[in-house]
Tab-separated table of C-alpha atoms in Angstrom:
chain	number	residue	atom	x	y	z
M	5	MET	CA	104.097	-138.142	103.044
M	6	ARG	CA	104.682	-140.811	105.617
M	7	VAL	CA	104.230	-139.966	109.289
M	8	LEU	CA	106.970	-141.031	111.671
M	9	ARG	CA	106.237	-141.912	115.264
M	10	TYR	CA	108.798	-141.952	118.048
M	11	LEU	CA	108.470	-145.177	120.043
M	12	GLY	CA	111.180	-144.741	122.658
M	13	ARG	CA	113.878	-147.057	121.345
M	14	ARG	CA	113.180	-146.485	117.657
M	15	THR	CA	111.522	-144.248	115.097
M	16	MET	CA	109.160	-146.146	112.839
M	17	ALA	CA	107.224	-145.386	109.701
M	18	THR	CA	103.526	-146.074	110.113
M	19	ASP	CA	103.537	-147.693	106.663
M	20	ASP	CA	103.130	-151.443	107.313
M	21	SER	CA	105.300	-152.239	104.301
M	22	LYS	CA	108.300	-150.961	106.259
M	23	CYS	CA	107.999	-153.832	108.711
M	24	LYS	CA	110.649	-156.328	107.708
M	25	LEU	CA	109.755	-159.662	109.255
M	26	GLU	CA	113.368	-160.702	109.780
M	27	SER	CA	113.632	-157.600	112.017
M	28	PHE	CA	110.395	-158.380	113.854
M	29	VAL	CA	111.905	-157.509	117.245
M	30	THR	CA	112.764	-153.987	116.091
M	31	TYR	CA	109.375	-153.377	114.495
M	32	ASN	CA	107.178	-155.193	117.006
M	33	LYS	CA	104.264	-153.202	118.422
M	34	LYS	CA	102.620	-155.738	120.701
M	35	ILE	CA	102.960	-159.240	122.107
M	36	LEU	CA	99.931	-161.416	122.840
M	37	GLY	CA	100.271	-164.390	125.153
M	38	ALA	CA	97.968	-167.384	125.523
M	39	GLY	CA	97.632	-168.506	129.133
M	40	LEU	CA	96.735	-171.986	130.381
M	41	ASN	CA	96.921	-173.406	126.848
M	42	TYR	CA	98.431	-176.852	127.530
M	43	MET	CA	96.357	-179.738	128.815
M	44	ASP	CA	98.986	-180.915	131.328
M	45	ILE	CA	98.797	-177.528	133.064
M	46	ILE	CA	95.012	-177.769	133.287
M	47	LYS	CA	95.175	-181.312	134.695
M	48	SER	CA	97.936	-180.564	137.213
M	49	ARG	CA	95.973	-177.629	138.635
M	50	ASN	CA	92.609	-179.399	138.416
M	51	LEU	CA	91.188	-176.521	136.389
M	52	PRO	CA	88.267	-176.546	133.952
M	53	ILE	CA	89.251	-176.520	130.274
M	54	PRO	CA	88.932	-172.932	129.011
M	55	GLU	CA	86.095	-172.358	126.557
M	56	GLU	CA	88.004	-169.544	124.834
M	57	PRO	CA	91.684	-168.558	124.671
M	58	ILE	CA	92.941	-166.674	127.722
M	59	LEU	CA	94.985	-163.785	126.331
M	60	PHE	CA	97.242	-161.199	127.933
M	61	LEU	CA	99.418	-158.407	126.526
M	62	LYS	CA	103.143	-157.796	126.947
M	63	PRO	CA	104.979	-154.627	125.872
M	64	SER	CA	107.604	-154.598	123.134
M	65	THR	CA	110.122	-153.342	125.730
M	66	SER	CA	110.143	-156.866	127.191
M	67	LEU	CA	111.837	-158.299	124.074
M	68	ILE	CA	115.484	-159.403	124.025
M	69	GLN	CA	117.560	-161.694	121.818
M	70	GLU	CA	120.641	-163.850	122.353
M	71	GLY	CA	123.614	-161.901	123.629
M	72	GLN	CA	121.421	-160.029	126.100
M	73	ASN	CA	120.691	-161.165	129.659
M	74	ILE	CA	117.446	-161.903	131.455
M	75	ILE	CA	117.309	-159.417	134.338
M	76	ILE	CA	115.242	-160.249	137.413
M	77	PRO	CA	113.753	-157.018	138.807
M	78	LYS	CA	114.397	-156.222	142.462
M	79	VAL	CA	110.667	-156.111	143.138
M	80	PHE	CA	110.188	-159.809	142.306
M	81	SER	CA	111.140	-162.767	144.496
M	82	LYS	CA	110.067	-165.622	142.186
M	83	VAL	CA	110.545	-165.490	138.398
M	84	ALA	CA	110.011	-168.645	136.342
M	85	HIS	CA	110.805	-169.796	132.806
M	86	GLU	CA	108.121	-170.734	130.269
M	87	VAL	CA	109.309	-172.057	126.891
M	88	GLU	CA	106.921	-171.494	123.988
M	89	LEU	CA	106.415	-171.523	120.251
M	90	ALA	CA	105.524	-168.053	119.002
M	91	CYS	CA	104.071	-167.017	115.680
M	92	VAL	CA	104.816	-163.680	114.040
M	93	ILE	CA	102.055	-161.931	112.119
M	94	GLY	CA	102.970	-161.169	108.518
M	95	ARG	CA	100.024	-159.088	107.343
M	96	ARG	CA	97.597	-156.681	108.968
M	97	CYS	CA	94.301	-158.398	109.748
M	98	ARG	CA	91.022	-158.042	111.611
M	99	ASN	CA	88.102	-160.458	112.105
M	100	VAL	CA	89.997	-163.371	110.583
M	101	SER	CA	88.287	-166.753	110.241
M	102	LYS	CA	89.985	-169.845	111.578
M	103	GLY	CA	90.107	-171.259	108.060
M	104	SER	CA	92.125	-168.346	106.716
M	105	ALA	CA	94.173	-167.536	109.816
M	106	MET	CA	97.400	-169.255	108.761
M	107	GLN	CA	97.606	-166.985	105.702
M	108	PHE	CA	98.494	-164.161	108.081
M	109	VAL	CA	101.381	-165.972	109.777
M	110	GLY	CA	104.649	-164.564	108.462
M	111	GLY	CA	106.932	-166.823	110.492
M	112	TYR	CA	107.723	-168.317	113.872
M	113	CYS	CA	110.247	-168.015	116.661
M	114	LEU	CA	111.174	-169.786	119.859
M	115	ALA	CA	110.293	-167.697	122.906
M	116	LEU	CA	110.533	-167.553	126.671
M	117	ASP	CA	107.656	-166.021	128.580
M	118	MET	CA	109.492	-165.174	131.796
M	119	THR	CA	106.875	-164.847	134.502
M	120	ALA	CA	106.984	-163.356	138.001
M	121	GLN	CA	105.009	-166.078	139.736
M	122	CYS	CA	105.020	-164.064	142.958
M	123	SER	CA	103.137	-161.260	141.207
M	124	LEU	CA	100.776	-163.534	139.278
M	125	GLN	CA	99.783	-165.436	142.389
M	126	VAL	CA	98.560	-162.222	143.999
M	127	ALA	CA	96.922	-160.996	140.790
M	128	ARG	CA	95.018	-164.232	140.263
M	129	SER	CA	93.784	-164.359	143.851
M	130	LYS	CA	92.413	-160.813	143.562
M	131	GLY	CA	91.200	-161.022	139.967
M	132	LEU	CA	93.734	-158.397	138.867
M	133	PRO	CA	95.595	-158.049	135.525
M	134	TRP	CA	98.781	-160.033	134.864
M	135	SER	CA	100.630	-157.118	133.265
M	136	LEU	CA	103.308	-156.488	135.880
M	137	GLY	CA	104.233	-160.142	136.329
M	138	LYS	CA	104.405	-160.758	132.578
M	139	GLY	CA	105.620	-157.500	131.085
M	140	PHE	CA	108.827	-156.532	132.876
M	141	ASP	CA	111.934	-155.636	130.855
M	142	THR	CA	113.738	-158.720	129.395
M	143	SER	CA	110.731	-160.979	130.098
M	144	THR	CA	110.360	-162.051	126.456
M	145	PRO	CA	113.577	-163.545	125.051
M	146	VAL	CA	113.130	-164.700	121.441
M	147	SER	CA	115.116	-166.468	118.733
M	148	ARG	CA	115.591	-165.463	115.137
M	149	LEU	CA	112.598	-165.705	112.828
M	150	PHE	CA	112.134	-168.913	110.877
M	151	THR	CA	109.743	-169.141	107.969
M	152	PRO	CA	106.667	-171.361	107.588
M	153	ASP	CA	108.603	-173.271	104.919
M	154	GLU	CA	111.089	-174.451	107.569
M	155	ILE	CA	108.491	-176.525	109.418
M	156	GLN	CA	105.888	-178.950	108.138
M	157	ASP	CA	103.389	-178.508	110.958
M	158	PRO	CA	103.673	-175.988	113.830
M	159	HIS	CA	101.453	-178.252	115.904
M	160	LYS	CA	103.878	-181.192	115.847
M	161	LEU	CA	106.995	-179.691	117.413
M	162	GLU	CA	108.925	-180.782	120.501
M	163	LEU	CA	109.655	-178.092	123.084
M	164	TRP	CA	112.410	-178.450	125.671
M	165	LEU	CA	114.168	-176.317	128.250
M	166	LYS	CA	117.213	-176.844	130.474
M	167	VAL	CA	118.524	-174.825	133.404
M	168	ASN	CA	122.223	-175.287	134.104
M	169	GLY	CA	122.161	-178.395	131.917
M	170	ASN	CA	119.211	-180.048	133.690
M	171	ILE	CA	115.948	-180.665	131.847
M	172	ARG	CA	113.070	-178.661	133.328
M	173	GLN	CA	110.414	-178.613	130.595
M	174	THR	CA	109.449	-180.918	127.748
M	175	GLY	CA	106.301	-180.898	125.664
M	176	ASN	CA	104.783	-180.990	122.218
M	177	THR	CA	102.889	-178.200	120.499
M	178	GLY	CA	100.282	-180.767	119.543
M	179	ASP	CA	99.084	-180.594	123.153
M	180	MET	CA	97.924	-176.994	122.858
M	181	ILE	CA	94.255	-176.620	123.730
M	182	PHE	CA	93.792	-173.747	121.273
M	183	LYS	CA	95.824	-174.045	118.087
M	184	ILE	CA	97.344	-171.084	116.254
M	185	PRO	CA	94.297	-170.535	113.959
M	186	ASP	CA	92.013	-170.550	117.015
M	187	ILE	CA	94.105	-167.900	118.757
M	188	ILE	CA	94.392	-165.674	115.688
M	189	GLU	CA	90.662	-165.890	115.007
M	190	TYR	CA	89.808	-165.046	118.613
M	191	ALA	CA	92.376	-162.246	118.997
M	192	SER	CA	91.468	-160.602	115.700
M	193	LYS	CA	87.827	-160.325	116.771
M	194	HIS	CA	88.958	-157.985	119.518
M	195	MET	CA	91.906	-156.078	118.038
M	196	THR	CA	93.772	-155.497	114.797
M	197	LEU	CA	96.834	-157.683	114.372
M	198	GLU	CA	99.717	-155.975	112.609
M	199	PRO	CA	102.906	-157.105	110.871
M	200	CYS	CA	105.591	-158.155	113.372
M	201	ASP	CA	103.091	-158.670	116.201
M	202	ILE	CA	104.059	-161.747	118.220
M	203	ILE	CA	101.650	-164.365	119.562
M	204	LEU	CA	102.991	-166.621	122.337
M	205	THR	CA	101.083	-169.900	122.211
M	206	GLY	CA	101.523	-171.130	125.794
M	207	THR	CA	103.876	-173.388	127.709
M	208	PRO	CA	103.782	-177.016	128.873
M	209	GLY	CA	104.216	-178.007	132.516
M	210	GLY	CA	107.449	-177.719	134.455
M	211	ALA	CA	107.769	-173.939	134.642
M	212	ASP	CA	109.970	-173.373	137.701
M	213	PRO	CA	111.798	-170.393	139.214
M	214	VAL	CA	115.291	-169.358	138.182
M	215	ALA	CA	117.960	-167.455	140.091
M	216	PRO	CA	120.752	-165.037	139.169
M	217	GLY	CA	123.656	-167.001	137.719
M	218	ASP	CA	121.444	-169.624	136.069
M	219	VAL	CA	121.832	-170.401	132.382
M	220	ILE	CA	118.665	-171.217	130.430
M	221	GLU	CA	118.911	-173.270	127.237
M	222	CYS	CA	115.816	-174.133	125.234
M	223	GLY	CA	114.868	-175.445	121.843
M	224	LEU	CA	112.243	-176.415	119.348
M	225	GLY	CA	113.118	-179.979	118.368
M	226	ASP	CA	116.383	-179.821	116.448
M	227	LEU	CA	115.179	-176.795	114.463
M	228	ILE	CA	116.477	-174.059	116.720
M	229	GLU	CA	118.093	-173.508	120.122
M	230	MET	CA	118.880	-170.446	122.211
M	231	LYS	CA	120.681	-169.650	125.464
M	232	PHE	CA	120.326	-166.846	128.014
M	233	GLU	CA	122.027	-165.996	131.306
M	234	VAL	CA	119.969	-164.822	134.275
M	235	LYS	CA	121.183	-161.785	136.189
M	236	ALA	CA	119.920	-159.752	139.134
M	237	GLU	CA	118.918	-156.140	138.636
């Protein structure tokens, strides 16, 4: 008999086979983000190149899709956009080697890692976790899933983002310091990755604050685009 767990917004079977990748938002259990993973960020801040991926966790309650709004919480004064490629885990895995890591990627999506810079600035200065500044409700807007067959190389994709029609961010996934296999290998040494888990791979430079009333448009080359409105809580 299968055991059902209540997870707030949904009831889910613990059987991994019930995770349908096209419904990855519904079945997602955790989101991993890679911080400081683009070389232009490192250079602009005059930081040392990380020796290992810098990972943080976001809750599944932060996920939204098109048709929903990005809501800026009252407690934050400075929330910025970060456009990213995300990979979606297709099979349960642990202690994966870099050479086999891509076998566990079930698909990809375009993502925004909305970030309360006001909170992160304090957290970084005190050596505290990033959870509050990264994990608030609506902080992870994502596109539909697209399959590995839809792209030739996930590390040769153009990222772009506009706010109110003005370009804010451009970059290429080839500039990631740690590629997708590196991140999966590293993450899976520390925790089990499960179907529908999302890994955010980092953002290029140009992440700036947004305000209520702004409209964010972003894309991954000409493969996919998405649009979200920003509202105040």
